[in-house]
Coordinates of N, CA, C and O in Angstrom, one line a residue:
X1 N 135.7 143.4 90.7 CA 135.7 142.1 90.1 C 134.6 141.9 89.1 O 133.4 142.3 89.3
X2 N 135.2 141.1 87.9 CA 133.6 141.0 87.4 C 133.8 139.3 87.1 O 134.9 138.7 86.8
X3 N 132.6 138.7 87.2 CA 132.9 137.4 86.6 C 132.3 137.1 85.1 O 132.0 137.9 84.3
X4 N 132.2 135.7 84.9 CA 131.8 136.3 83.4 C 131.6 134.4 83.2 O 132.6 133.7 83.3
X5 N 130.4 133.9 82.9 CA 130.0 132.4 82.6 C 129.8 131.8 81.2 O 128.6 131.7 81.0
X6 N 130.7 131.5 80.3 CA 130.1 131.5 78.9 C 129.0 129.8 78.8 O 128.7 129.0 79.7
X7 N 128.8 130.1 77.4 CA 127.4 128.6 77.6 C 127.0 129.0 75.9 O 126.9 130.1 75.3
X8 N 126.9 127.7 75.5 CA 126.3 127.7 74.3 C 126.8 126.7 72.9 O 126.3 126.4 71.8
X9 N 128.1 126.3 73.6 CA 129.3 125.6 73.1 C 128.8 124.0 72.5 O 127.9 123.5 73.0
X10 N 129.4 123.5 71.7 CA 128.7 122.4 71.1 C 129.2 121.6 69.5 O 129.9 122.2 68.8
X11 N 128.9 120.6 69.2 CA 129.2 119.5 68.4 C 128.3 120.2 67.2 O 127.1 120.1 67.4
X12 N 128.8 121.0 65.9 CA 128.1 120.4 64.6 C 128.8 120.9 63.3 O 129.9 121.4 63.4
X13 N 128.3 120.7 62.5 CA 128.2 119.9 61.6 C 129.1 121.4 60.5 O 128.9 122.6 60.7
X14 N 129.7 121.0 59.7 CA 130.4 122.4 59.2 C 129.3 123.4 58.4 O 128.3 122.7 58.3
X15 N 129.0 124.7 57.8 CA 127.8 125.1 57.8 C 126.7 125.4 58.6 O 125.9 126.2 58.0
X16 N 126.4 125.1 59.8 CA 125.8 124.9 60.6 C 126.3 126.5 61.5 O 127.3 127.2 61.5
X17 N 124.9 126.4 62.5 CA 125.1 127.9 63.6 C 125.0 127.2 64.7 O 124.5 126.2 65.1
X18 N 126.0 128.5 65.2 CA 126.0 128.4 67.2 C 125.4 129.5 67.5 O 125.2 130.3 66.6
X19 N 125.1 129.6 68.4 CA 125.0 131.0 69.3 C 125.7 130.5 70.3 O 125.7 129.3 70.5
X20 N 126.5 131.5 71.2 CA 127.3 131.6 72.2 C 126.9 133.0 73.3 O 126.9 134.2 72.9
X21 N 126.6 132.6 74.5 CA 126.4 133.6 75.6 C 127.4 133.8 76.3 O 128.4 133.1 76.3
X22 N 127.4 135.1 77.4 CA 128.5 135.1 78.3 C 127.6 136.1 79.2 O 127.5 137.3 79.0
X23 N 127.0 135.5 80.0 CA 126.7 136.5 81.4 C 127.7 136.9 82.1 O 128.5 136.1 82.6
X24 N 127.7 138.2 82.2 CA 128.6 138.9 83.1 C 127.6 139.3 84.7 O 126.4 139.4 84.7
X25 N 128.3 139.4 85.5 CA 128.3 140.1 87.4 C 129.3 140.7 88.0 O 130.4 141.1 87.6
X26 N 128.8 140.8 88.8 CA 129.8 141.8 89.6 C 130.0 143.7 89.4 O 129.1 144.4 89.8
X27 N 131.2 144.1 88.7 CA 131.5 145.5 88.9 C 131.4 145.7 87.1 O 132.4 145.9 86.3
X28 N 130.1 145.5 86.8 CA 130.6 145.4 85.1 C 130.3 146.8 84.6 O 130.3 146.9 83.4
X29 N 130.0 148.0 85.3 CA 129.4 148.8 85.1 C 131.1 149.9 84.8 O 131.1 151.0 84.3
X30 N 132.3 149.2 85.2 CA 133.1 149.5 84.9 C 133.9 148.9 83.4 O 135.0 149.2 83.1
X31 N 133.1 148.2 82.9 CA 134.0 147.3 81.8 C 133.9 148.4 80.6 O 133.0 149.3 80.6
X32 N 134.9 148.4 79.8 CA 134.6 149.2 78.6 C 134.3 148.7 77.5 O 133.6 149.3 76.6
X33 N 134.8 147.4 77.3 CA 135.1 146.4 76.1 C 134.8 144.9 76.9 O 135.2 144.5 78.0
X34 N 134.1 144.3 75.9 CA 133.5 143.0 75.9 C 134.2 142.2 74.6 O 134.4 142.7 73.5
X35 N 134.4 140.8 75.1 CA 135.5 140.4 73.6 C 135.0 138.9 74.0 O 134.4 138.3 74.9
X36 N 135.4 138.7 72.8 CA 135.3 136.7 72.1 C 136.8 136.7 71.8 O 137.5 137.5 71.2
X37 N 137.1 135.7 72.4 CA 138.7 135.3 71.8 C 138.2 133.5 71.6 O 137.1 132.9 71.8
X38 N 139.6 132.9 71.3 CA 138.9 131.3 70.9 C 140.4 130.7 70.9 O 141.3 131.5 70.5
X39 N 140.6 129.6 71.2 CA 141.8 128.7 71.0 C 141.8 128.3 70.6 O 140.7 128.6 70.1
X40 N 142.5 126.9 69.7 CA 142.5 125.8 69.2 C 143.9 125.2 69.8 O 144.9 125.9 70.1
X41 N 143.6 123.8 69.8 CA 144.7 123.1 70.6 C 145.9 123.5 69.4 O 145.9 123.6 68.2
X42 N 147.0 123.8 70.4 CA 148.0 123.9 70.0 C 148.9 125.5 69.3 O 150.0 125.8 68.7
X43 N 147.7 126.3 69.6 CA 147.5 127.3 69.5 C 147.3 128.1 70.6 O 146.9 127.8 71.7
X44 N 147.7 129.6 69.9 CA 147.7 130.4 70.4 C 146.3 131.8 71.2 O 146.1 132.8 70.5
X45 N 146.0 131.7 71.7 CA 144.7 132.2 72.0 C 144.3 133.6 71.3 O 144.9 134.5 71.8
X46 N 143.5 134.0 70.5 CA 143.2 134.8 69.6 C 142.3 135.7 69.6 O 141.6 135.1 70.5
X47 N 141.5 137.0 69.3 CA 140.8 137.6 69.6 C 139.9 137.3 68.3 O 140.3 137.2 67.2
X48 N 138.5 137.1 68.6 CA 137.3 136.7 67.8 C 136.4 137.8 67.4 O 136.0 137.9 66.2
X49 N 136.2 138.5 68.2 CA 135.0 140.1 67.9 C 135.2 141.0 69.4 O 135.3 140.2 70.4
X50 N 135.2 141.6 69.5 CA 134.9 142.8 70.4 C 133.3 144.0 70.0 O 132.8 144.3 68.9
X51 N 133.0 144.2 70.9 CA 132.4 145.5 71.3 C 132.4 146.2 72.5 O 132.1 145.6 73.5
X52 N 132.9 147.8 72.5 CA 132.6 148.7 73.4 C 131.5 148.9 73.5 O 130.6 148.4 72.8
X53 N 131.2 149.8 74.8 CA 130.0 150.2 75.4 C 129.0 150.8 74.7 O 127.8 150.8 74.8
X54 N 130.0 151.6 73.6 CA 129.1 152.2 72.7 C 128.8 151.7 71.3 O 128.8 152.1 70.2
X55 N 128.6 150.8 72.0 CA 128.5 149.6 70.4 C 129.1 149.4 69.5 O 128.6 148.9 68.5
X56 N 130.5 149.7 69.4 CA 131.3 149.8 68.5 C 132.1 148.3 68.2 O 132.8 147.8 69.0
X57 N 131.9 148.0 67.5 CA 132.4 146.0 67.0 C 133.6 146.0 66.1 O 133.7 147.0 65.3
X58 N 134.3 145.4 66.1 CA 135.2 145.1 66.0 C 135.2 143.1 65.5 O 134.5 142.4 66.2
X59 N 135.8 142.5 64.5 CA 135.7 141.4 64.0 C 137.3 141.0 63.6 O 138.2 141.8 63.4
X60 N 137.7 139.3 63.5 CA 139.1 139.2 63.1 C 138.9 139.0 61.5 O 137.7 138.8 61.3
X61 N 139.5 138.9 60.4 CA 139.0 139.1 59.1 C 138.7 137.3 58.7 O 138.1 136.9 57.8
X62 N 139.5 136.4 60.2 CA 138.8 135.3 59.8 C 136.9 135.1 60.4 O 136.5 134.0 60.4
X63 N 136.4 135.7 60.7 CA 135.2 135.1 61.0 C 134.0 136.8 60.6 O 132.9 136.8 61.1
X64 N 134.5 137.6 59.8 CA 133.7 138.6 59.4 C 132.9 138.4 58.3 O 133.3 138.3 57.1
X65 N 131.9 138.5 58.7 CA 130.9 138.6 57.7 C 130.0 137.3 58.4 O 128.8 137.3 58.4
X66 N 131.0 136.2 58.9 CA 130.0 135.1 59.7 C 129.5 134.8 60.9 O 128.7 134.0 61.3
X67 N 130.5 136.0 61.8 CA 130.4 135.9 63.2 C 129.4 137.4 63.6 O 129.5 138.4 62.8
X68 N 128.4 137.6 64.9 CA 127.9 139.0 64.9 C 127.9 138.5 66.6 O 127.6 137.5 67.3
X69 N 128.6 139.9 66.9 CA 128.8 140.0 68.7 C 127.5 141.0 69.1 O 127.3 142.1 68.5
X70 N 126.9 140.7 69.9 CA 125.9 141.7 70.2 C 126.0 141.9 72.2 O 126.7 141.2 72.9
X71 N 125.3 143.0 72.6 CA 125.2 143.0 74.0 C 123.6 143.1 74.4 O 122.8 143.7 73.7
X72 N 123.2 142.5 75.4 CA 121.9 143.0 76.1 C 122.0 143.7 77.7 O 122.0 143.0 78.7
X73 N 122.1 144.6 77.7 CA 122.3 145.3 78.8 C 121.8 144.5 79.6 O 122.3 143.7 80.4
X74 N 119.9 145.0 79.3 CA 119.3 144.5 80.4 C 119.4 143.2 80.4 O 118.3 142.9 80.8
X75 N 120.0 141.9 80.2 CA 120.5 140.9 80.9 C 121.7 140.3 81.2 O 121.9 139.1 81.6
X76 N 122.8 141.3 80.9 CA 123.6 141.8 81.1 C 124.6 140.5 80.2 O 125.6 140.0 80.7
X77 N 124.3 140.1 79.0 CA 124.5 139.4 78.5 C 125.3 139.9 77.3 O 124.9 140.9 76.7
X78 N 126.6 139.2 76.8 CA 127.1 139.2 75.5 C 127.1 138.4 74.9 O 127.8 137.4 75.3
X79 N 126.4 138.3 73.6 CA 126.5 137.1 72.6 C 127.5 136.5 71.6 O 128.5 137.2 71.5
X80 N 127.5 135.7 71.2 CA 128.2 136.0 69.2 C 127.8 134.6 69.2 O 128.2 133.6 69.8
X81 N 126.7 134.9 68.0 CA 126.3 134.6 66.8 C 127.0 133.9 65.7 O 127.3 134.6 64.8
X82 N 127.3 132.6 65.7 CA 127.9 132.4 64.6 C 127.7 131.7 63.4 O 127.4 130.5 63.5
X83 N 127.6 132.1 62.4 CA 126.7 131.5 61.1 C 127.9 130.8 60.2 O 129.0 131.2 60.1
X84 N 127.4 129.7 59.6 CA 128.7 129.3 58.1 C 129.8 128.6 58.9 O 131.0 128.6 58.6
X85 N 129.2 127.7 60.0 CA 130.8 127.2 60.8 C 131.8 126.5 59.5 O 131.5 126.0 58.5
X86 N 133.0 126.6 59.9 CA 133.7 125.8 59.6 C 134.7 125.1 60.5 O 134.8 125.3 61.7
X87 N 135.4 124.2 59.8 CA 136.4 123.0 60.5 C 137.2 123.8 61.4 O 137.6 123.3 62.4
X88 N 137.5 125.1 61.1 CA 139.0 125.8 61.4 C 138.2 126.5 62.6 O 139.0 127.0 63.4
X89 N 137.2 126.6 62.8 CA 136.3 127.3 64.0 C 136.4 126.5 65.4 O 136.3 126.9 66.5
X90 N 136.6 125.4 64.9 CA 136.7 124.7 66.1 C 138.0 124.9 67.5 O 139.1 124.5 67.4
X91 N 137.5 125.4 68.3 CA 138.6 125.9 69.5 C 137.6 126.3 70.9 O 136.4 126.7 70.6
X92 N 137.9 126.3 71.8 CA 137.6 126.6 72.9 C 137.4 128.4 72.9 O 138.3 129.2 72.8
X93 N 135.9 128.6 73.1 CA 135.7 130.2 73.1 C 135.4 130.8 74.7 O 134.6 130.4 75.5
X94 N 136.4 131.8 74.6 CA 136.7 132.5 76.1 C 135.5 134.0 75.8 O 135.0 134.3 74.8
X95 N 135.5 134.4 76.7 CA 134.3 135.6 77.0 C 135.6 136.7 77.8 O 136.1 136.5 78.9
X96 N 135.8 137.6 77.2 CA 136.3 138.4 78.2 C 136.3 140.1 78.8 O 136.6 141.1 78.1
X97 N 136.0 140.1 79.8 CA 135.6 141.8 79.9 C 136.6 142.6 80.5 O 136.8 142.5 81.7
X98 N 137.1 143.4 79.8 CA 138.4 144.3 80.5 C 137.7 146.1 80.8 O 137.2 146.8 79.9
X99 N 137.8 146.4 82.1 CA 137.5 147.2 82.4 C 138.3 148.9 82.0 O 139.0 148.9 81.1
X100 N 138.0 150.0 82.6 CA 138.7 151.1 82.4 C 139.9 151.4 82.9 O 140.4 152.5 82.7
X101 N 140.5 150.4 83.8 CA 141.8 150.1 84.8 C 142.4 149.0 83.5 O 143.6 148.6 83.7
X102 N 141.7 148.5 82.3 CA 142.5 148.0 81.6 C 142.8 146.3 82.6 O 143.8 145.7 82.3
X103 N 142.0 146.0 83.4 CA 142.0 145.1 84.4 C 140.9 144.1 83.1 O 140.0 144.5 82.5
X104 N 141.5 142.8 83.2 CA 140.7 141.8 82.5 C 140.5 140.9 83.2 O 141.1 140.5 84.2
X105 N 139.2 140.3 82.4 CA 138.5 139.3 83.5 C 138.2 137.9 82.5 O 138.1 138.3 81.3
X106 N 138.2 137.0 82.6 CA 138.0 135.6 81.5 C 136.9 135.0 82.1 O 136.5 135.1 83.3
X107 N 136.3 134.5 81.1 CA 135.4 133.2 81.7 C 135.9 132.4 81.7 O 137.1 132.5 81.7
X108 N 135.4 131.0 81.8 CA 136.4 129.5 81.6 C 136.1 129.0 80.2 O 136.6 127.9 80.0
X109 N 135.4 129.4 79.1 CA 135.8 129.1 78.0 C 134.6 127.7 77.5 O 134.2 126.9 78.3
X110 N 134.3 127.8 76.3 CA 133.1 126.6 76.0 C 133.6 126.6 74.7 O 133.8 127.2 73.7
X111 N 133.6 124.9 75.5 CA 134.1 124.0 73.4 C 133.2 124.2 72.1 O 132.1 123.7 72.2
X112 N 133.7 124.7 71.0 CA 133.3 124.4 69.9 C 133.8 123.7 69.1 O 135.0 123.9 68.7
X113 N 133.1 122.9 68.7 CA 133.7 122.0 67.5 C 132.8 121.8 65.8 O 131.7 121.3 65.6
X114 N 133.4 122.0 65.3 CA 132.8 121.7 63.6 C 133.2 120.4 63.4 O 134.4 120.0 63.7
X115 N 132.2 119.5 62.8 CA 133.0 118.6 61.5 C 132.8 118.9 60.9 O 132.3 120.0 60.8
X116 N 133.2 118.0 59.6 CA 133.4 118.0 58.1 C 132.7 117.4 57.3 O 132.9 117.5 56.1

């Protein structure tokens, strides 16, 4: 099992930055892949940035160049970084870590919202 708490979520202004966290616990020494996905109401749940263990990133072509996913082992934390918000960013962002059983795990997700 691994769990996974995101935090960082928040009200501003279009242009403006977030940072977003996701502490992971538990069996994480099995995860392979660490991911950002994000909702917006009425929508469909979507994949935001990824990285593997070996640092390898991955971005969707909507948020590249403004979004940066990073990992800290030692606090066993994954980030993303988000710079240049816009209106269309706004959606509920999930944290998720899928292990080598291909077994995935969610956090419960932290609102972001842009205005205009």
């Amino acid at each position: 099992q691994v769990q996974l708490v995101e935090s960082g979520g928040g009200l501003v202004q279009a242009g403006e930055s977030l940072k977003l966290s996701c502490v992971a616990s538990g069996r994480i020494g099995f995860v392979g892949v660490f991911s950002w996905h994000r909702q917006a109401a009425g929508n469909q749940r979507e994949v935001v940035a990824s990285i593997a263990r070996d640092g390898t990133t991955t971005y969707s072509d909507s948020v590249k160049g403004r979004f940066t996913i990073s990992e800290d082992n030692a606090k066993n934390t994954v980030s993303l970084e988000m710079n240049s918000l816009k209106p269309e960013d706004t959606a509920v962002y999930y944290c998720k870590a899928r292990n080598y059983n291909n077994d995935e795990y969610w956090g419960q997700g932290t609102q972001v919202t842009v205005s205009s």
